[in-house]
Short mmCIF file of C-alpha atoms in Angstrom, two decimals:
data_model
loop_
_atom_site.label_atom_id
_atom_site.label_comp_id
_atom_site.label_asym_id
_atom_site.label_seq_id
_atom_site.Cartn_x
_atom_site.Cartn_y
_atom_site.Cartn_z
CA ASN A 1 40.94 11.11 -227.97
CA GLU A 2 38.07 11.77 -225.57
CA TYR A 3 40.46 11.14 -222.68
CA LYS A 4 43.04 13.62 -224.00
CA SER A 5 40.42 16.28 -224.73
CA TYR A 6 39.05 15.91 -221.22
CA LEU A 7 42.46 16.56 -219.69
CA SER A 8 43.14 19.50 -222.01
CA MET A 9 39.84 21.17 -221.05
CA ALA A 10 40.27 20.67 -217.30
CA PRO A 11 42.67 23.62 -216.70
CA CYS A 12 40.36 25.97 -218.66
CA LYS A 13 37.34 24.92 -216.62
CA LEU A 14 39.35 25.21 -213.45
CA THR A 15 40.59 28.73 -214.26
CA ALA A 16 37.09 29.92 -215.13
CA LEU A 17 35.72 28.49 -211.89
CA LEU A 18 38.47 30.19 -209.90
CA VAL A 19 37.72 33.59 -211.43
CA VAL A 20 34.05 33.20 -210.52
CA VAL A 21 34.93 32.35 -206.92
CA LEU A 22 37.30 35.32 -206.67
CA LEU A 23 34.64 37.67 -208.00
CA LEU A 24 32.15 36.46 -205.41
CA LYS A 25 34.40 36.65 -202.35
CA GLU A 26 37.05 38.99 -200.99
CA SER A 27 40.54 37.74 -200.34
CA GLN A 28 41.77 36.78 -196.91
CA SER A 29 43.35 39.69 -195.01
CA ARG A 30 44.33 40.73 -191.50
CA ILE A 31 41.65 43.41 -191.47
CA HIS A 32 38.56 41.29 -190.94
CA GLU A 33 35.03 42.34 -191.85
CA ILE A 34 32.66 39.78 -190.38
CA ASN A 35 28.93 39.95 -191.09
CA ILE A 36 26.74 37.59 -189.08
CA LYS A 37 23.08 37.53 -190.11
CA SER A 38 20.27 35.64 -188.36
CA ASP A 39 22.69 33.24 -186.71
CA TYR A 40 21.90 30.92 -183.82
CA ARG A 41 25.25 29.33 -182.95
CA GLN A 42 26.24 29.36 -179.29
CA SER A 43 29.82 30.46 -180.01
CA ILE A 44 31.64 31.91 -183.03
CA MET A 45 35.39 32.25 -183.37
CA LEU A 46 36.02 35.80 -184.60
CA SER A 47 39.80 36.08 -184.63
CA ASN A 48 43.00 34.13 -184.08
CA PHE A 49 46.31 36.01 -184.03
CA GLY A 50 49.78 35.68 -182.47
CA LEU A 51 50.56 38.93 -180.60
CA LEU A 52 54.05 40.12 -179.71
CA GLN A 53 54.98 43.01 -177.43
CA ASN A 54 53.21 46.24 -178.49
CA GLY A 55 50.99 44.27 -180.84
CA TYR A 56 47.27 44.89 -180.70
CA ILE A 57 43.85 43.62 -181.77
CA ASP A 58 41.17 46.22 -182.43
CA VAL A 59 37.60 44.88 -182.11
CA ASP A 60 34.53 46.84 -183.19
CA VAL A 61 31.18 45.03 -182.79
CA THR A 62 28.34 47.07 -184.28
CA THR A 63 24.61 46.73 -184.95
CA LEU A 64 24.17 43.86 -182.49
CA GLN A 65 20.49 43.00 -182.70
CA VAL A 66 18.55 40.23 -181.00
CA ALA A 67 15.22 38.82 -182.22
CA ASP A 68 13.75 38.64 -178.70
CA ARG A 69 12.26 41.11 -176.25
CA VAL A 70 14.20 39.50 -173.40
CA PRO A 71 17.75 39.36 -174.78
CA PRO A 72 19.96 36.49 -173.67
CA HIS A 73 23.44 36.88 -172.24
CA PHE A 74 26.04 37.90 -174.81
CA GLY A 75 29.74 38.45 -174.58
CA LEU A 76 33.26 37.79 -175.81
CA VAL A 77 35.76 35.24 -174.57
CA LEU A 78 39.47 36.00 -174.90
CA GLU A 79 41.71 32.94 -175.04
CA SER A 80 45.49 33.18 -174.56
CA SER A 81 47.63 30.14 -175.44
CA GLN A 82 51.24 29.33 -176.33
CA THR A 83 50.66 26.43 -178.74
CA ALA A 84 48.02 25.32 -181.20
CA SER A 85 47.24 22.30 -178.99
CA SER A 86 45.73 24.61 -176.38
CA ALA A 87 44.30 27.14 -178.81
CA GLN A 88 40.56 27.06 -179.58
CA TYR A 89 39.98 25.28 -176.28
CA VAL A 90 36.77 27.19 -175.67
CA GLU A 91 35.29 26.01 -178.95
CA ASN A 92 36.08 22.34 -178.40
CA HIS A 93 35.99 21.67 -174.67
CA ILE A 94 33.93 24.01 -172.47
CA ASN A 95 30.53 25.68 -172.32
CA VAL A 96 30.91 29.35 -171.45
CA CYS A 97 27.26 29.51 -170.40
CA LYS A 98 27.92 27.35 -167.35
CA GLU A 99 29.10 28.87 -164.11
CA GLN A 100 31.69 26.14 -163.60
CA TYR A 101 34.30 25.57 -166.31
CA HIS A 102 35.26 21.94 -165.86
CA GLY A 103 38.54 20.63 -167.14
CA ILE A 104 40.56 23.85 -167.03
CA ASP A 105 43.98 23.44 -165.46
CA ASP A 106 47.44 24.94 -165.71
CA LYS A 107 48.10 23.22 -169.05
CA GLN A 108 45.09 24.84 -170.68
CA PRO A 109 44.88 28.39 -172.06
CA LYS A 110 44.16 31.48 -170.01
CA LEU A 111 40.65 32.81 -170.46
CA LEU A 112 38.95 36.17 -169.93
CA LYS A 113 35.19 36.57 -170.12
CA MET A 114 33.86 39.91 -171.37
CA GLU A 115 30.16 39.76 -170.54
CA MET A 116 27.72 42.22 -172.12
CA VAL A 117 24.95 43.43 -169.83
CA LEU A 118 22.18 44.43 -172.25
CA ALA A 119 20.00 46.94 -170.39
CA GLY A 120 19.29 49.76 -172.81
CA GLU A 121 21.03 53.01 -171.83
CA ASP A 122 22.62 51.31 -168.80
CA SER A 123 24.33 48.61 -170.87
CA LYS A 124 27.98 47.82 -170.13
CA VAL A 125 30.70 45.19 -170.53
CA THR A 126 32.40 43.60 -167.54
CA ILE A 127 35.74 41.78 -167.75
CA THR A 128 36.32 38.81 -165.43
CA LYS A 129 38.69 35.86 -165.29
CA VAL A 130 37.22 32.39 -165.51
CA GLU A 131 37.30 30.13 -162.49
CA ASN A 132 40.38 28.04 -161.70
CA ARG A 133 42.65 30.57 -163.43
CA ASN A 134 42.85 33.27 -160.74
CA ASP A 135 46.66 33.04 -160.91
CA TRP A 136 46.73 34.88 -164.24
CA ASP A 137 48.01 38.41 -163.90
CA TYR A 138 46.81 40.14 -167.04
CA SER A 139 47.90 43.62 -165.99
CA GLY A 140 50.22 43.66 -169.02
CA LEU A 141 47.16 43.63 -171.29
CA ILE A 142 45.80 47.11 -172.01
CA PHE A 143 42.05 47.23 -172.64
CA SER A 144 41.48 50.59 -174.29
CA ASP A 145 37.82 51.52 -174.58
CA LEU A 146 37.87 53.70 -177.69
CA ALA A 147 34.41 55.06 -176.88
CA ARG A 148 35.92 56.90 -173.90
CA ASP A 149 38.56 59.57 -173.49
CA GLU A 150 41.96 57.85 -173.55
CA SER A 151 43.35 60.53 -171.22
CA GLU A 152 41.36 59.16 -168.30
CA PRO A 153 43.53 57.77 -165.46
CA ASP A 154 41.84 54.36 -165.65
CA ALA A 155 42.22 54.01 -169.40
CA LYS A 156 44.78 51.19 -169.16
CA ASP A 157 43.36 48.79 -166.60
CA LYS A 158 39.59 48.61 -166.95
CA SER A 159 37.21 46.00 -165.66
CA THR A 160 34.21 47.76 -167.23
CA LEU A 161 33.94 49.01 -170.80
CA THR A 162 31.29 51.04 -172.58
CA LEU A 163 28.42 49.34 -174.43
CA ASN A 164 26.41 51.89 -176.43
CA TYR A 165 22.71 51.48 -177.20
CA ASP A 166 20.80 52.95 -180.13
CA PRO A 167 17.06 53.05 -179.30
CA GLU A 168 16.04 53.78 -182.91
CA THR A 169 17.50 50.54 -184.27
CA SER A 170 17.46 48.62 -180.95
CA SER A 171 21.10 47.73 -181.55
CA TYR A 172 24.25 47.77 -179.44
CA THR A 173 27.81 48.86 -180.20
CA PHE A 174 30.97 47.63 -178.50
CA HIS A 175 34.44 48.90 -179.40
CA PHE A 176 37.81 48.28 -177.70
CA ARG A 177 41.48 47.61 -178.35
CA LEU A 178 43.64 44.96 -176.69
CA THR A 179 47.38 45.78 -176.56
CA VAL A 180 50.16 43.52 -175.25
CA GLU A 181 52.42 45.69 -173.09
CA LYS A 182 54.71 43.10 -171.48
CA PRO A 183 56.69 40.25 -173.10
CA LYS A 184 55.24 37.71 -170.66
CA ASP A 185 51.81 38.18 -172.22
CA GLU A 186 52.95 37.40 -175.77
CA ALA A 187 50.72 34.56 -176.97
CA GLU A 188 48.22 33.33 -179.53
CA TYR A 189 45.01 35.24 -178.82
CA THR A 190 41.61 33.99 -179.93
CA PHE A 191 38.35 35.91 -179.65
CA TYR A 192 34.96 34.18 -179.45
CA PHE A 193 31.51 35.69 -179.55
CA TYR A 194 29.02 33.73 -177.43
CA ARG A 195 25.42 33.92 -176.29
CA CYS A 196 23.55 32.06 -173.59
CA PRO A 197 19.78 31.58 -173.22
CA ASN A 198 17.72 33.01 -170.38
CA ASN A 199 16.31 30.41 -167.97
CA GLY A 200 16.71 27.56 -170.42
CA GLN A 201 14.64 29.25 -173.14
CA ASN A 202 15.25 28.74 -176.83
CA MET A 203 18.20 30.68 -178.14
CA PRO A 204 16.99 33.46 -180.47
CA GLU A 205 18.69 34.53 -183.66
CA TYR A 206 21.08 37.45 -183.59
CA THR A 207 22.77 39.74 -186.11
CA PHE A 208 25.94 41.81 -185.81
CA THR A 209 28.91 43.16 -187.72
CA ALA A 210 32.48 42.89 -186.41
CA ASN A 211 35.48 44.79 -187.78
CA ILE A 212 38.75 43.38 -186.43
CA THR A 213 42.23 44.74 -187.12
CA GLN A 214 45.32 42.81 -185.98
CA LYS A 215 48.86 44.13 -186.01
CA ASN A 216 52.36 43.48 -184.62
CA GLY A 217 54.28 46.75 -184.71
CA LYS A 218 54.39 47.80 -188.36
CA SER A 219 53.39 44.37 -189.67
CA TYR A 220 49.93 42.92 -190.02
CA LEU A 221 51.31 39.38 -189.94
CA SER A 222 50.90 37.10 -186.96
CA ALA A 223 53.95 36.18 -184.87
CA GLY A 224 54.27 32.80 -186.62
CA GLU A 225 53.89 34.32 -190.10
CA LYS A 226 56.36 37.22 -190.02
CA PRO A 227 59.33 35.27 -191.53
CA LEU A 228 57.23 33.72 -194.34
CA THR A 229 57.85 36.49 -196.87
CA PHE A 230 61.58 35.80 -196.80
CA ILE A 231 61.17 32.03 -196.45
CA TYR A 232 58.95 31.68 -199.53
CA MET A 233 61.34 33.80 -201.58
CA ILE A 234 64.26 31.55 -200.61
CA ILE A 235 62.15 28.49 -201.46
CA GLY A 236 61.39 30.07 -204.83
CA VAL A 237 65.12 30.44 -205.51
CA VAL A 238 65.64 26.76 -204.65
CA TYR A 239 62.92 25.67 -207.09
CA PHE A 240 64.37 27.98 -209.76
CA VAL A 241 67.75 26.23 -209.42
CA MET A 242 66.02 22.85 -209.61
CA THR A 243 64.17 23.95 -212.75
CA TRP A 244 67.42 25.11 -214.35
CA ILE A 245 69.19 21.82 -213.53
CA TRP A 246 66.30 19.73 -214.88
CA VAL A 247 66.05 21.72 -218.13
CA LYS A 248 69.82 21.45 -218.57
CA ALA A 249 69.59 17.67 -218.11
CA MET A 250 66.78 17.52 -220.67
CA ILE A 251 68.87 19.45 -223.20
CA TYR A 252 71.93 17.24 -222.60
CA HIS A 253 69.89 14.02 -222.98
CA ALA A 254 67.50 15.34 -225.64
CA SER A 255 67.41 12.00 -227.46
CA ASN A 256 66.25 10.20 -224.30
CA LEU A 257 63.26 12.42 -223.51
CA PHE A 258 59.67 11.39 -223.13
CA LYS A 259 56.60 13.56 -222.64
CA ILE A 260 56.60 12.88 -218.90
CA HIS A 261 59.92 14.73 -218.62
CA TYR A 262 58.30 17.91 -219.94
CA LEU A 263 55.48 17.43 -217.44
CA MET A 264 57.98 17.13 -214.60
CA ALA A 265 59.74 20.30 -215.78
CA ALA A 266 56.41 22.15 -215.80
CA LEU A 267 55.73 20.94 -212.24
CA VAL A 268 59.00 22.28 -210.83
CA CYS A 269 58.50 25.55 -212.71
CA ALA A 270 54.98 25.84 -211.25
CA LYS A 271 56.40 25.31 -207.75
CA PHE A 272 58.89 28.11 -208.39
CA LEU A 273 56.17 30.52 -209.53
CA ALA A 274 53.86 29.54 -206.66
CA SER A 275 56.57 30.19 -204.04
CA VAL A 276 57.41 33.61 -205.48
CA LEU A 277 53.75 34.63 -205.72
CA HIS A 278 53.11 33.43 -202.17
CA SER A 279 56.03 35.54 -200.95
CA ILE A 280 54.60 38.60 -202.71
CA ASP A 281 51.18 37.83 -201.21
CA PHE A 282 52.58 37.79 -197.67
CA TYR A 283 54.51 41.00 -198.35
CA PHE A 284 51.35 42.93 -199.22
CA ILE A 285 49.43 41.41 -196.31
CA GLY A 286 52.19 42.38 -193.87
CA SER A 287 52.51 45.90 -195.28
CA HIS A 288 48.89 46.85 -195.96
CA GLY A 289 46.81 44.27 -194.12
CA ARG A 290 45.28 43.08 -197.39
CA PRO A 291 46.71 41.25 -200.42
CA GLU A 292 46.68 42.75 -203.91
CA GLU A 293 43.87 41.14 -205.88
CA ALA A 294 45.90 40.77 -209.09
CA TRP A 295 48.65 38.82 -207.31
CA VAL A 296 46.06 36.74 -205.47
CA ILE A 297 44.39 35.68 -208.72
CA LEU A 298 47.75 34.65 -210.18
CA TRP A 299 48.62 32.76 -206.99
CA TYR A 300 45.35 30.82 -207.02
CA ILE A 301 45.72 29.88 -210.70
CA ILE A 302 49.33 28.72 -210.26
CA HIS A 303 48.35 26.86 -207.07
CA LEU A 304 45.70 24.90 -208.96
CA VAL A 305 47.99 24.15 -211.90
CA ARG A 306 50.69 23.01 -209.48
CA GLY A 307 48.30 20.61 -207.72
CA LEU A 308 47.11 19.11 -211.00
CA LEU A 309 50.65 18.69 -212.33
CA LEU A 310 51.84 17.06 -209.10
CA PHE A 311 49.20 14.34 -208.91
CA ILE A 312 49.09 13.71 -212.67
CA SER A 313 52.88 13.38 -212.81
CA LEU A 314 53.03 11.00 -209.85
CA ALA A 315 50.19 8.91 -211.28
CA LEU A 316 51.78 8.65 -214.74
CA ILE A 317 55.20 7.77 -213.31
CA GLY A 318 53.62 5.09 -211.15
CA MET A 319 51.78 3.71 -214.19
CA GLY A 320 55.01 3.57 -216.20
CA PHE A 321 53.40 5.63 -218.94
CA ALA A 322 55.63 6.46 -221.96
CA PHE A 323 58.57 4.53 -220.49
CA VAL A 324 57.35 1.00 -219.90
CA LYS A 325 54.12 1.25 -221.87
CA HIS A 326 52.38 3.71 -224.15
CA VAL A 327 48.73 2.79 -223.59
CA LEU A 328 47.00 2.99 -220.21
CA SER A 329 44.73 0.23 -219.00
CA SER A 330 41.08 0.92 -218.17
CA ASN A 331 41.82 0.92 -214.43
CA GLU A 332 44.69 3.38 -214.87
CA LYS A 333 42.51 5.66 -216.99
CA MET A 334 39.86 5.53 -214.30
CA VAL A 335 42.39 6.58 -211.65
CA LEU A 336 43.58 9.50 -213.75
CA MET A 337 40.03 10.56 -214.59
CA THR A 338 39.24 10.47 -210.86
CA VAL A 339 42.29 12.40 -209.67
CA VAL A 340 41.73 15.37 -212.00
CA PRO A 341 38.19 16.30 -210.82
CA LEU A 342 39.12 15.57 -207.21
CA GLN A 343 42.01 18.01 -207.50
CA ILE A 344 39.65 20.61 -208.95
CA ILE A 345 37.30 20.16 -205.99
CA ALA A 346 40.19 20.30 -203.50
CA ASN A 347 41.62 23.48 -204.98
CA VAL A 348 38.24 25.20 -205.18
CA ALA A 349 37.71 24.31 -201.52
CA TYR A 350 41.12 25.82 -200.75
CA VAL A 351 40.18 29.05 -202.54
CA ILE A 352 36.90 29.32 -200.65
CA ILE A 353 38.62 28.68 -197.31
CA ASP A 354 41.41 31.15 -198.00
CA SER A 355 39.01 33.88 -199.14
CA SER A 356 36.45 33.55 -196.34
CA GLU A 357 36.33 34.23 -192.61
CA GLU A 358 36.48 31.47 -190.02
CA ALA A 359 33.32 32.89 -188.45
CA GLU A 360 31.26 31.97 -191.51
CA VAL A 361 28.90 29.03 -191.19
CA ASN A 362 30.28 27.02 -194.13
CA TYR A 363 33.96 27.52 -193.30
CA SER A 364 34.40 24.30 -191.30
CA THR A 365 32.45 22.31 -193.91
CA TRP A 366 34.74 23.37 -196.74
CA LYS A 367 37.78 22.69 -194.58
CA LYS A 368 36.63 19.11 -193.99
CA ILE A 369 35.96 18.69 -197.72
CA LEU A 370 39.49 19.89 -198.52
CA ILE A 371 41.13 17.44 -196.10
CA PHE A 372 38.98 14.49 -197.22
CA VAL A 373 39.42 15.09 -200.98
CA ASP A 374 43.16 15.69 -200.64
CA LEU A 375 43.57 12.38 -198.81
CA LEU A 376 41.53 10.65 -201.53
CA CYS A 377 43.91 12.01 -204.17
CA CYS A 378 46.91 10.83 -202.17
CA GLY A 379 45.43 7.36 -201.88
CA ALA A 380 44.50 7.23 -205.57
CA ILE A 381 48.07 7.79 -206.83
CA ILE A 382 49.35 4.86 -204.75
CA PHE A 383 47.27 2.29 -206.63
CA PRO A 384 49.07 2.64 -210.01
CA VAL A 385 52.43 2.07 -208.31
CA MET A 386 51.08 -1.07 -206.63
CA TRP A 387 49.68 -2.31 -209.95
CA SER A 388 53.05 -1.75 -211.64
CA ILE A 389 54.83 -3.66 -208.88
CA ARG A 390 52.39 -6.57 -209.22
CA HIS A 391 52.81 -6.55 -213.02
CA LEU A 392 56.60 -6.73 -212.70
CA GLN A 393 56.37 -9.51 -210.10
CA GLN A 394 54.26 -11.54 -212.50
CA ALA A 395 56.71 -10.80 -215.31
CA THR A 396 59.62 -12.21 -213.29
CA GLU A 397 57.78 -15.53 -213.06
CA ARG A 398 57.18 -15.70 -216.82
CA SER A 399 60.55 -14.47 -218.11
CA ASP A 400 63.96 -16.06 -217.76
CA ASN A 401 66.18 -14.19 -220.22
CA LYS A 402 65.18 -10.74 -218.91
CA ALA A 403 64.94 -11.55 -215.21
CA THR A 404 67.79 -9.21 -214.25
CA LEU A 405 66.23 -6.26 -216.06
CA ILE A 406 62.77 -6.92 -214.61
CA LEU A 407 64.17 -7.25 -211.09
CA SER A 408 65.95 -3.90 -211.44
CA GLN A 409 62.68 -2.32 -212.57
CA LEU A 410 60.84 -3.99 -209.69
CA LYS A 411 63.36 -2.59 -207.23
CA LEU A 412 62.94 0.90 -208.71
CA PHE A 413 59.14 0.82 -208.42
CA ARG A 414 59.31 -0.46 -204.86
CA GLN A 415 61.61 2.43 -203.96
CA PHE A 416 59.22 4.87 -205.62
CA TYR A 417 56.28 3.36 -203.71
CA VAL A 418 58.08 3.83 -200.38
CA LEU A 419 59.09 7.35 -201.40
CA VAL A 420 55.48 8.35 -202.21
CA VAL A 421 54.11 6.85 -199.00
CA VAL A 422 56.74 8.59 -196.86
CA TYR A 423 56.10 11.91 -198.62
CA ILE A 424 52.34 11.67 -198.09
CA TYR A 425 52.81 10.70 -194.43
CA ILE A 426 55.16 13.61 -193.74
CA THR A 427 53.21 16.35 -195.54
CA ARG A 428 49.65 15.23 -194.70
CA ILE A 429 49.96 13.66 -191.24
CA ALA A 430 53.26 14.21 -189.40
CA LEU A 431 53.42 17.96 -190.01
CA GLN A 432 49.85 18.39 -188.76
CA PHE A 433 50.86 16.88 -185.42
CA LEU A 434 53.98 19.05 -185.39
CA GLU A 435 51.85 22.17 -185.88
CA VAL A 436 49.87 21.29 -182.77
CA ILE A 437 52.91 21.25 -180.48
CA LEU A 438 54.90 24.11 -182.03
CA PRO A 439 55.04 27.39 -180.04
CA PHE A 440 53.02 30.14 -181.71
CA LYS A 441 56.18 32.08 -182.63
CA TYR A 442 57.61 29.16 -184.62
CA LEU A 443 54.64 28.04 -186.70
CA TRP A 444 56.68 28.99 -189.79
CA CYS A 445 58.84 25.92 -189.10
CA LYS A 446 56.01 23.75 -190.41
CA ILE A 447 56.20 25.50 -193.79
CA VAL A 448 59.98 25.11 -193.89
CA LEU A 449 59.83 21.38 -193.12
CA GLU A 450 57.02 20.81 -195.61
CA GLU A 451 58.89 22.54 -198.42
CA LEU A 452 62.12 20.78 -197.46
CA ALA A 453 60.33 17.42 -197.68
CA THR A 454 58.97 18.42 -201.11
CA VAL A 455 62.42 19.44 -202.35
CA VAL A 456 63.93 16.13 -201.20
CA PHE A 457 61.04 14.19 -202.77
CA PHE A 458 61.39 16.01 -206.10
CA THR A 459 65.17 15.58 -206.09
CA ILE A 460 65.08 11.82 -205.45
CA THR A 461 62.23 11.24 -207.92
CA GLY A 462 63.95 13.32 -210.60
CA PHE A 463 67.25 11.47 -210.09
CA LYS A 464 65.66 8.02 -210.33
CA PHE A 465 63.60 8.84 -213.44
CA ARG A 466 65.97 11.23 -215.18
CA PRO A 467 66.41 11.02 -218.97
CA TYR A 468 69.39 8.63 -218.97
CA ILE A 469 69.83 5.64 -221.28
CA GLN A 470 71.07 3.24 -218.58
CA ASN A 471 68.08 3.87 -216.34
CA PRO A 472 66.25 0.53 -216.01
CA TYR A 473 62.96 2.40 -216.02
CA TYR A 474 63.37 3.09 -219.75
CA LYS A 475 63.97 -0.48 -220.88
CA LEU A 476 60.74 -2.13 -221.90
CA VAL A 477 59.67 -5.29 -220.12
CA ASN A 478 59.15 -8.13 -222.59
CA GLU A 479 59.92 -5.64 -225.34
CA ASP A 480 58.55 -7.62 -228.27
CA ASP A 481 55.30 -8.54 -226.52
CA ASP A 482 54.72 -5.06 -225.18
CA LEU A 483 55.24 -3.44 -228.57
CA GLU A 484 52.57 -5.71 -230.02
CA MET A 485 50.07 -5.13 -227.21
CA ASN A 486 50.78 -1.44 -226.72
CA PRO A 487 51.52 0.31 -230.03
CA VAL A 488 54.17 2.97 -229.76
CA PRO A 489 53.21 6.42 -231.04
CA ASP A 490 55.18 7.67 -234.05
CA SER A 491 56.65 10.48 -231.98
CA ASP A 492 58.30 7.96 -229.64
CA ARG A 493 59.49 5.36 -232.19
CA GLU A 494 62.54 7.38 -233.20
CA THR A 495 63.53 7.85 -229.54
CA LEU A 496 63.30 4.12 -228.83
CA ARG A 497 65.24 3.28 -232.02
CA ASN A 498 68.07 5.66 -231.10
CA ARG A 499 68.26 4.22 -227.59
CA ALA A 500 68.43 0.68 -228.85
CA THR A 501 71.23 1.61 -231.29
CA ARG A 502 73.28 3.32 -228.58
CA ALA A 503 72.69 0.48 -226.14
CA ASP A 504 73.93 -2.10 -228.70
CA SER A 505 77.01 -0.04 -229.54
CA SER A 506 77.85 0.41 -225.88
CA ASP A 507 77.49 -3.36 -225.29
CA GLY A 508 79.87 -3.98 -228.22
CA ASP A 509 82.46 -1.62 -226.78
CA ILE A 510 82.29 -3.38 -223.46
#
């Protein structure tokens, strides 16, 4: 009873926690408002966006203040890359404070350094290419200094931009717009803010606010995200059809149903709702630059419910709950009691990541927590399947009259084990490598392949464990012994009695 009450209270606690997180943080958008206070990091990634022809990124850095009389060198680094494997190269491989940038070759991204010369009223920003990449012709990139008159003849191709200084607040302001004019310059663009110390001195803290707007034509979506509104809606239709087929099968085989079948139906329905809500979310982001908060709250709640239903369903199927046995062992209860809180942590981490900016200090920490906890959940659901396989192997050694039935069950569990392992490998590992090598325009292919793998996994699992009397999964191993050791609930006795009657009558007809 304590176990059941714990599971019943988990969604309520999870929903309440989600609402609190949503009230504390704004949702992710393509109009970024980044507030950096008393920071000391050497580099901060401000923006990452796939730009197509006539797309632009508008950057407005305001109230830049330094806690030092002799300010260090500040600036922005613009990184242009075609794939995710070369993106964020500045953050991971080079030190922009050094005069020589070792390791940059033709396979690495193109870099521009926008150095701020902080000198009071004479402050300015100079644009230069990094060493070893002098072959890059960035004339197709328009740097519009919005602090100047755009009618000036040199408004398009500037090597020096305005850096305003406010003596009252001792702060600097830097505002410009980058526009892609030629198709050859279409790429994934990443902006970094950096600072370097003077003469090896300690790096002082700094504070600034950055407002960044990113847009491709009339859409605020990145080049690799533009098809996602349509893709998620099509995926939602697919899951709706799957839900309809599963419910129809449940109605047709109503006398062969167990509680796990209702759980599986709820899972597919949750996937349908999540896909539709995600499509709506991308529609508002593409149209207005920001998602609608009401839809976002619904999406987060359905996303959490979907995650819980997925791992609980897989764990219960692997344990053989309700089909092979009606009471879980202590180890199986421990697995289930571990998966539920881990899924809560993983989904809360997802909400925090999705509703925060990458420039924030704790962003990378929460991202690592999400990956680690999700892998723990994936590993946890494999153990019940392995225990069921071992139990059936031991049963084949003890039983002679039911060896054929036990072997068929053993084969089914082995197939399910392989299916779960392959699904986890594809969705958690293989697709991550694929994302690294995909061109920035085709990052949506990762979503398509991930959802396709999920549809195939759900279809095969549903077919193998469908409510059908001849399914070997439903025939109890060592039926008499199991009924004594694991009492059958009253709600399931009538179902088992009806199945046994139909099975005997069908054997007589044969």
